[in-house]
Short mmCIF file of C-alpha atoms in Angstrom, two decimals:
data_model
loop_
_atom_site.label_atom_id
_atom_site.label_comp_id
_atom_site.label_asym_id
_atom_site.label_seq_id
_atom_site.Cartn_x
_atom_site.Cartn_y
_atom_site.Cartn_z
CA MET A 43 0.00 0.00 0.00
CA LYS A 44 1.24 3.47 -0.76
CA THR A 45 2.09 5.25 2.49
CA SER A 46 2.43 8.85 1.39
CA VAL A 47 0.42 11.20 -0.76
CA PHE A 48 3.26 13.13 -2.30
CA ASP A 49 6.87 12.32 -2.94
CA GLY A 50 9.50 13.55 -0.53
CA GLU A 51 10.81 12.70 2.91
CA LEU A 52 8.70 13.57 5.92
CA ILE A 53 10.72 15.06 8.79
CA ALA A 54 8.79 15.80 11.96
CA PRO A 55 8.93 19.35 13.36
CA LEU A 56 10.91 19.67 16.57
CA PRO A 57 9.24 20.50 19.89
CA ARG A 58 10.00 23.55 22.02
CA ILE A 59 13.56 22.73 23.04
CA SER A 60 16.87 24.52 23.36
CA VAL A 61 19.80 23.59 21.12
CA GLN A 62 23.37 24.91 21.13
CA ALA A 63 25.98 24.03 18.55
CA PHE A 64 29.74 24.40 19.03
CA CYS A 65 31.68 24.28 15.76
CA GLU A 66 35.35 24.17 14.88
CA THR A 67 34.96 25.19 11.24
CA ALA A 68 33.17 28.06 9.55
CA GLU A 69 31.67 25.67 7.01
CA ALA A 70 29.92 23.59 9.67
CA ALA A 71 28.74 26.70 11.49
CA ALA A 72 27.19 28.03 8.29
CA VAL A 73 25.39 24.76 7.53
CA ILE A 74 24.07 24.42 11.08
CA GLY A 75 22.98 28.04 11.09
CA ARG A 76 20.93 27.47 7.95
CA ALA A 77 19.51 24.28 9.46
CA PHE A 78 18.40 26.21 12.54
CA ALA A 79 16.46 28.55 10.25
CA ASP A 80 14.49 25.65 8.75
CA ARG A 81 10.70 25.73 9.28
CA ARG A 82 10.83 22.50 11.30
CA MET A 83 13.10 24.23 13.83
CA GLU A 84 10.96 27.33 14.35
CA ARG A 85 9.80 26.34 17.84
CA THR A 86 13.31 25.72 19.12
CA HIS A 87 15.66 28.15 20.80
CA ALA A 88 18.83 27.47 18.82
CA LYS A 89 22.27 29.08 18.85
CA VAL A 90 25.51 28.47 16.96
CA GLN A 91 28.91 29.19 18.52
CA THR A 92 32.48 28.59 17.52
CA GLY A 93 35.31 27.05 19.54
CA GLY A 94 34.29 23.39 19.53
CA ALA A 95 34.40 21.25 22.67
CA ALA A 96 36.63 23.66 24.59
CA ALA A 97 34.10 26.47 24.16
CA ALA A 98 31.30 24.14 25.23
CA VAL A 99 33.10 23.24 28.45
CA GLU A 100 33.72 26.90 29.27
CA THR A 101 30.15 27.87 28.42
CA PHE A 102 28.54 25.27 30.68
CA ARG A 103 31.04 25.44 33.53
CA ASN A 104 28.72 27.91 35.27
CA ALA A 105 25.55 27.67 33.17
CA PRO A 106 22.83 25.06 32.68
CA THR A 107 23.08 22.93 29.57
CA PRO A 108 20.39 22.97 26.84
CA ASN A 109 18.24 20.05 25.77
CA VAL A 110 20.67 19.25 22.94
CA ILE A 111 24.36 20.01 22.39
CA LEU A 112 25.74 19.72 18.86
CA LEU A 113 29.50 19.27 18.95
CA GLU A 114 31.68 19.42 15.84
CA THR A 115 35.20 18.05 16.07
CA ALA A 116 37.86 16.85 13.66
CA ALA A 117 39.77 15.06 16.44
CA ALA A 118 40.72 11.40 16.43
CA HIS A 119 38.96 8.71 18.44
CA ALA A 120 40.86 9.11 21.72
CA ASP A 121 40.69 12.92 21.64
CA ILE A 122 36.94 12.90 21.00
CA VAL A 123 36.37 10.64 24.00
CA SER A 124 38.58 12.85 26.16
CA LYS A 125 36.68 15.99 25.16
CA LEU A 126 33.35 14.35 25.84
CA GLU A 127 34.50 13.24 29.29
CA SER A 128 35.42 16.84 30.09
CA LEU A 129 32.04 18.07 28.86
CA ALA A 130 30.17 15.36 30.76
CA GLU A 131 31.30 16.86 34.07
CA PHE A 132 29.08 19.90 33.42
CA CYS A 133 26.15 18.34 31.53
CA ASP A 134 22.78 18.36 33.25
CA SER A 135 20.74 15.19 33.43
CA GLY A 136 18.66 14.77 30.30
CA THR A 137 20.91 16.75 27.97
CA ARG A 138 21.49 14.97 24.68
CA VAL A 139 24.77 15.24 22.81
CA VAL A 140 25.19 14.85 19.05
CA VAL A 141 28.75 14.68 17.74
CA ILE A 142 29.71 15.71 14.21
CA GLY A 143 33.04 14.14 13.31
CA ALA A 144 35.32 13.71 10.35
CA HIS A 145 35.87 9.95 10.60
CA ASN A 146 33.48 7.31 9.27
CA ASP A 147 34.50 4.79 11.92
CA ILE A 148 32.07 2.14 13.20
CA THR A 149 34.26 1.47 16.24
CA LEU A 150 34.15 5.14 17.17
CA TYR A 151 30.39 5.19 16.63
CA ARG A 152 29.81 2.22 18.93
CA ASP A 153 32.12 3.66 21.58
CA LEU A 154 30.27 6.99 21.55
CA MET A 155 26.86 5.29 21.70
CA GLY A 156 28.09 3.23 24.65
CA ARG A 157 29.09 6.42 26.44
CA GLY A 158 25.62 7.91 26.09
CA VAL A 159 26.07 10.07 22.98
CA SER A 160 22.72 10.33 21.20
CA ASP A 161 24.07 10.32 17.63
CA TYR A 162 27.26 10.55 15.62
CA LEU A 163 27.18 12.26 12.22
CA VAL A 164 29.96 12.23 9.66
CA ALA A 165 30.89 15.51 7.97
CA PRO A 166 30.29 17.03 5.51
CA LEU A 167 26.59 17.52 6.18
CA ASP A 168 23.81 19.47 4.57
CA GLU A 169 21.04 21.34 6.36
CA LEU A 170 18.49 18.54 6.20
CA ASP A 171 20.99 16.06 7.68
CA VAL A 172 21.13 18.25 10.78
CA VAL A 173 17.36 18.77 11.00
CA ARG A 174 16.71 15.05 10.41
CA ALA A 175 19.12 14.01 13.16
CA LEU A 176 17.64 16.41 15.69
CA SER A 177 14.09 15.43 14.77
CA LYS A 178 14.82 11.73 15.32
CA LEU A 179 15.98 12.46 18.86
CA PHE A 180 12.42 13.42 19.78
CA THR A 181 10.53 10.85 17.71
CA GLN A 182 9.62 7.72 19.63
CA VAL A 183 10.75 4.51 18.00
CA ASP A 184 7.38 2.79 18.49
CA ALA A 185 5.27 5.85 17.67
CA ASP A 186 2.76 5.77 14.83
CA PRO A 187 3.99 7.40 11.61
CA LEU A 188 3.25 11.09 11.39
CA GLY A 189 0.64 12.28 8.96
CA ARG A 190 1.52 14.52 6.05
CA ILE A 191 0.07 18.03 6.12
CA VAL A 192 -1.10 19.29 2.72
CA ALA A 193 -2.16 22.95 2.75
CA VAL A 194 -4.37 24.12 -0.12
CA ALA A 195 -4.97 27.83 -0.75
CA GLY A 196 -6.20 30.01 -3.56
CA VAL A 197 -3.98 32.80 -4.84
CA LYS A 198 -7.20 34.80 -5.22
CA GLY A 199 -10.67 34.48 -3.79
CA GLY A 200 -13.15 32.42 -5.78
CA VAL A 201 -10.68 30.36 -7.81
CA GLY A 202 -11.98 27.03 -6.49
CA ALA A 203 -9.29 26.18 -3.94
CA SER A 204 -11.79 24.61 -1.53
CA ALA A 205 -13.25 22.45 -4.31
CA VAL A 206 -9.74 21.28 -5.21
CA ALA A 207 -8.91 20.57 -1.56
CA HIS A 208 -12.10 18.61 -0.92
CA ASN A 209 -11.89 16.56 -4.12
CA MET A 210 -8.21 15.83 -3.54
CA ALA A 211 -8.91 14.59 -0.01
CA PHE A 212 -11.79 12.43 -1.24
CA ALA A 213 -9.60 10.94 -3.98
CA VAL A 214 -6.78 10.16 -1.53
CA ALA A 215 -9.19 8.44 0.85
CA ARG A 216 -10.90 6.44 -1.90
CA ASN A 217 -8.10 5.66 -4.35
CA LEU A 218 -5.19 5.22 -1.92
CA ALA A 219 -7.31 3.83 0.95
CA LEU A 220 -5.62 6.20 3.39
CA GLN A 221 -7.30 7.67 6.44
CA THR A 222 -7.69 11.33 5.50
CA VAL A 223 -8.87 14.41 7.38
CA ILE A 224 -10.07 17.69 5.88
CA ALA A 225 -9.60 20.61 8.28
CA ASP A 226 -11.56 23.66 7.14
CA ALA A 227 -9.71 26.74 8.40
CA ASP A 228 -12.20 29.21 6.91
CA LEU A 229 -14.24 29.42 10.09
CA GLY A 230 -16.67 32.09 8.92
CA PHE A 231 -17.40 30.89 5.41
CA GLY A 232 -16.01 27.35 5.06
CA THR A 233 -17.81 24.90 2.78
CA ALA A 234 -16.39 21.50 3.77
CA GLY A 235 -19.49 20.76 5.84
CA LEU A 236 -21.78 21.64 2.93
CA ASP A 237 -19.77 19.72 0.35
CA PHE A 238 -19.90 16.52 2.40
CA ASN A 239 -23.40 17.03 3.79
CA GLN A 240 -22.16 17.38 7.35
CA ASP A 241 -23.62 19.79 9.90
CA PRO A 242 -21.80 19.08 13.15
CA PRO A 243 -22.70 21.23 16.18
CA GLN A 244 -18.99 21.54 16.90
CA GLY A 245 -15.90 21.46 14.76
CA ILE A 246 -12.63 23.26 14.22
CA ALA A 247 -13.79 26.31 16.19
CA GLU A 248 -14.20 24.21 19.31
CA ALA A 249 -10.65 22.92 18.88
CA VAL A 250 -9.05 26.31 18.29
CA PHE A 251 -10.96 28.23 20.95
CA ALA A 252 -10.38 25.64 23.70
CA PRO A 253 -6.59 25.09 23.66
CA ASP A 254 -6.49 24.03 27.32
CA ARG A 255 -8.86 21.12 26.64
CA LEU A 256 -7.48 20.19 23.25
CA ASP A 257 -6.17 16.64 23.00
CA ALA A 258 -6.47 13.67 20.67
CA ASN A 259 -9.71 12.50 22.28
CA LEU A 260 -11.39 15.88 21.81
CA VAL A 261 -10.30 16.07 18.18
CA GLU A 262 -11.64 12.57 17.55
CA ARG A 263 -15.04 13.66 18.93
CA LEU A 264 -15.06 16.78 16.76
CA LEU A 265 -14.36 14.92 13.52
CA SER A 266 -17.35 14.13 11.33
CA ARG A 267 -16.94 10.81 9.53
CA CYS A 268 -17.95 10.95 5.86
CA THR A 269 -16.67 7.54 4.74
CA ASP A 270 -14.62 4.78 6.31
CA LYS A 271 -11.46 6.62 5.25
CA LEU A 272 -12.50 10.30 5.20
CA SER A 273 -13.32 12.64 8.08
CA VAL A 274 -14.03 16.35 8.18
CA LEU A 275 -13.16 18.91 10.83
CA ALA A 276 -15.77 21.36 9.67
CA ALA A 277 -15.95 25.12 10.07
CA PRO A 278 -18.95 26.56 11.90
CA ALA A 279 -19.71 28.92 8.96
CA SER A 280 -21.35 31.24 11.46
CA LEU A 281 -20.80 34.96 11.93
CA ASP A 282 -21.93 35.24 15.54
CA ARG A 283 -18.33 35.67 16.70
CA ILE A 284 -15.13 37.23 15.37
CA TYR A 285 -12.44 34.82 14.21
CA ASP A 286 -9.27 36.67 15.09
CA PHE A 287 -6.33 34.36 15.82
CA SER A 288 -2.76 34.82 16.89
CA GLU A 289 0.06 33.30 14.88
CA ASN A 290 0.37 30.12 16.97
CA ASP A 291 -3.29 29.34 17.66
CA PHE A 292 -3.44 26.43 15.19
CA ASP A 293 -0.12 24.83 16.19
CA HIS A 294 -1.44 22.38 18.78
CA LEU A 295 -4.32 21.31 16.57
CA VAL A 296 -1.99 20.61 13.63
CA ASP A 297 0.30 18.57 15.90
CA ILE A 298 -2.64 16.42 17.03
CA LEU A 299 -3.94 15.98 13.47
CA ARG A 300 -0.51 14.68 12.42
CA GLY A 301 -1.10 11.73 14.72
CA ALA A 302 -4.72 11.24 13.69
CA ALA A 303 -4.36 10.26 10.03
CA PRO A 304 -1.71 9.67 7.34
CA CYS A 305 -3.05 12.57 5.26
CA ILE A 306 -4.39 15.89 6.53
CA VAL A 307 -5.67 18.42 4.00
CA LEU A 308 -5.83 21.98 5.32
CA ASP A 309 -8.32 24.15 3.46
CA VAL A 310 -6.68 27.55 4.06
CA PRO A 311 -8.79 30.62 3.22
CA HIS A 312 -7.53 33.37 0.93
CA VAL A 313 -6.23 35.71 3.63
CA TRP A 314 -2.74 36.89 4.43
CA THR A 315 -2.54 36.85 8.21
CA ALA A 316 0.14 35.59 10.56
CA TRP A 317 -1.75 32.36 11.30
CA ALA A 318 -2.60 31.65 7.65
CA ARG A 319 0.99 32.23 6.58
CA ARG A 320 2.16 29.92 9.39
CA LEU A 321 -0.20 27.14 8.26
CA LEU A 322 1.20 27.38 4.73
CA VAL A 323 4.87 27.63 5.70
CA GLY A 324 4.58 24.78 8.20
CA ALA A 325 2.88 22.34 5.83
CA ASP A 326 4.72 19.41 4.30
CA GLU A 327 3.19 20.19 0.90
CA ILE A 328 1.58 23.37 -0.44
CA VAL A 329 -0.94 23.42 -3.27
CA LEU A 330 -1.79 26.83 -4.74
CA VAL A 331 -4.86 27.18 -6.95
CA ALA A 332 -5.09 29.91 -9.60
CA GLU A 333 -6.94 30.89 -12.75
CA PRO A 334 -5.17 32.16 -15.90
CA THR A 335 -5.84 35.84 -15.17
CA LEU A 336 -3.59 38.81 -14.56
CA ALA A 337 -4.58 39.18 -10.89
CA CYS A 338 -3.87 35.51 -10.25
CA LEU A 339 -0.53 35.80 -12.01
CA ARG A 340 0.54 38.67 -9.78
CA ASN A 341 -0.67 36.99 -6.59
CA ALA A 342 0.76 33.59 -7.50
CA LYS A 343 4.20 35.06 -8.12
CA ASN A 344 4.13 36.97 -4.83
CA MET A 345 3.01 33.94 -2.83
CA ILE A 346 5.43 31.52 -4.48
CA ASP A 347 8.36 33.89 -3.94
CA VAL A 348 7.51 34.38 -0.25
CA LEU A 349 6.93 30.68 0.40
CA ARG A 350 10.11 29.63 -1.39
CA ALA A 351 12.12 32.06 0.72
CA ALA A 352 10.50 30.78 3.92
CA ARG A 353 10.99 27.10 2.95
CA PRO A 354 14.46 26.88 1.35
CA HIS A 355 14.81 23.15 2.04
CA ASP A 356 11.35 22.12 0.79
CA ALA A 357 9.89 21.55 -2.63
CA ALA A 358 8.31 24.55 -4.31
CA PRO A 359 4.54 24.96 -3.95
CA ARG A 360 2.52 22.93 -6.43
CA LEU A 361 0.43 25.00 -8.80
CA VAL A 362 -3.04 24.00 -10.01
CA MET A 363 -4.62 26.03 -12.81
CA ASN A 364 -8.40 25.96 -12.55
CA ALA A 365 -11.24 26.99 -14.87
CA VAL A 366 -9.04 27.13 -17.96
CA GLY A 367 -10.87 28.09 -21.16
CA CYS A 368 -13.67 30.13 -19.60
CA PRO A 369 -15.71 31.65 -22.48
CA LYS A 370 -15.47 35.41 -23.12
CA ARG A 371 -12.70 35.89 -20.55
CA PRO A 372 -9.26 37.16 -21.50
CA GLU A 373 -6.74 34.55 -20.36
CA ILE A 374 -2.98 34.34 -20.05
CA GLY A 375 -1.44 31.41 -21.89
CA LEU A 376 -0.49 28.54 -19.61
CA ALA A 377 3.11 28.48 -20.80
CA ASP A 378 3.44 32.23 -20.25
CA PHE A 379 1.85 31.94 -16.79
CA SER A 380 4.20 29.13 -15.79
CA LYS A 381 7.25 31.01 -17.06
CA ALA A 382 6.27 34.23 -15.27
CA VAL A 383 5.92 32.56 -11.87
CA ASP A 384 8.91 30.26 -12.50
CA THR A 385 6.89 27.19 -11.53
CA LYS A 386 5.60 24.31 -13.62
CA LEU A 387 1.88 23.64 -13.65
CA ASP A 388 1.14 20.40 -11.83
CA LEU A 389 -2.49 20.19 -12.93
CA THR A 390 -4.79 21.98 -15.35
CA ILE A 391 -8.56 21.82 -14.83
CA PRO A 392 -10.67 23.00 -17.77
CA PHE A 393 -13.70 25.23 -17.35
CA ALA A 394 -16.90 23.23 -17.32
#
């Protein structure tokens, strides 16, 4: 059975931890610095310093150690062990140490693991190697696989992004036989409930407005089951309250949804707020929906440029062109549209 919706490795975001790296070379410091800027590291408090193991010992001689220490060293086996023994004198209980070394030596690796080192990485590394290693430290071995977050948004209002999101989720659930959840983030005007003939008394609003009570059991009660494989976390589509959110208000809900199903489709409304931008940037895959018009061209280019800059280690957003060939409407050619936004079209849906 196919286990993922889209191609690409799934690396879990890190929790709210502190990480300090101590590097001996400028190259390693630069790579680790870029890794710390990755979207999966945004909740961490991370810092890069130079000086290697000696600097780490001096830093923590009179200061508490962070959750994770990254230590780069080009030393030989015996010297690495000696440096770690010096550092161990000042490490607090629970601190994890990851060593980045220059020698691909299985004997060294086993020795370090036996001494309590959490991981040993061989240089040179790229940014995702660092993020992947840190993420694995906080992923339980026997935990269920994390679900993939797919955020769908229109580059302009009324281009059919919700229809694309809902049909995509239905197709994944039916054709791939994967448990799939649609989370409708357009609380005031969302249509997921209408499209799937669901009218739950509670839904995503209950989850977002009750963060203290939010857990996996509450989310399971709020989900409306449409088929054996498809569930909807519907929007209230009511205007009796104002839906103003802070940037982090959806974080806990998204974390819980990752453990609820292999595929989670976020139907993100066409707004540019801190929380909407965070949902897009934090997703594993982004699908942007546009029509071949000048306004969509401008907006698509702006959104793709911003999202690419915010996600340098992820694939570019996927672009779906909807309602192509609408009668009596001036349209931009698909090849010209694709060239202007510097993104290939993943799917073209004709006007019907």
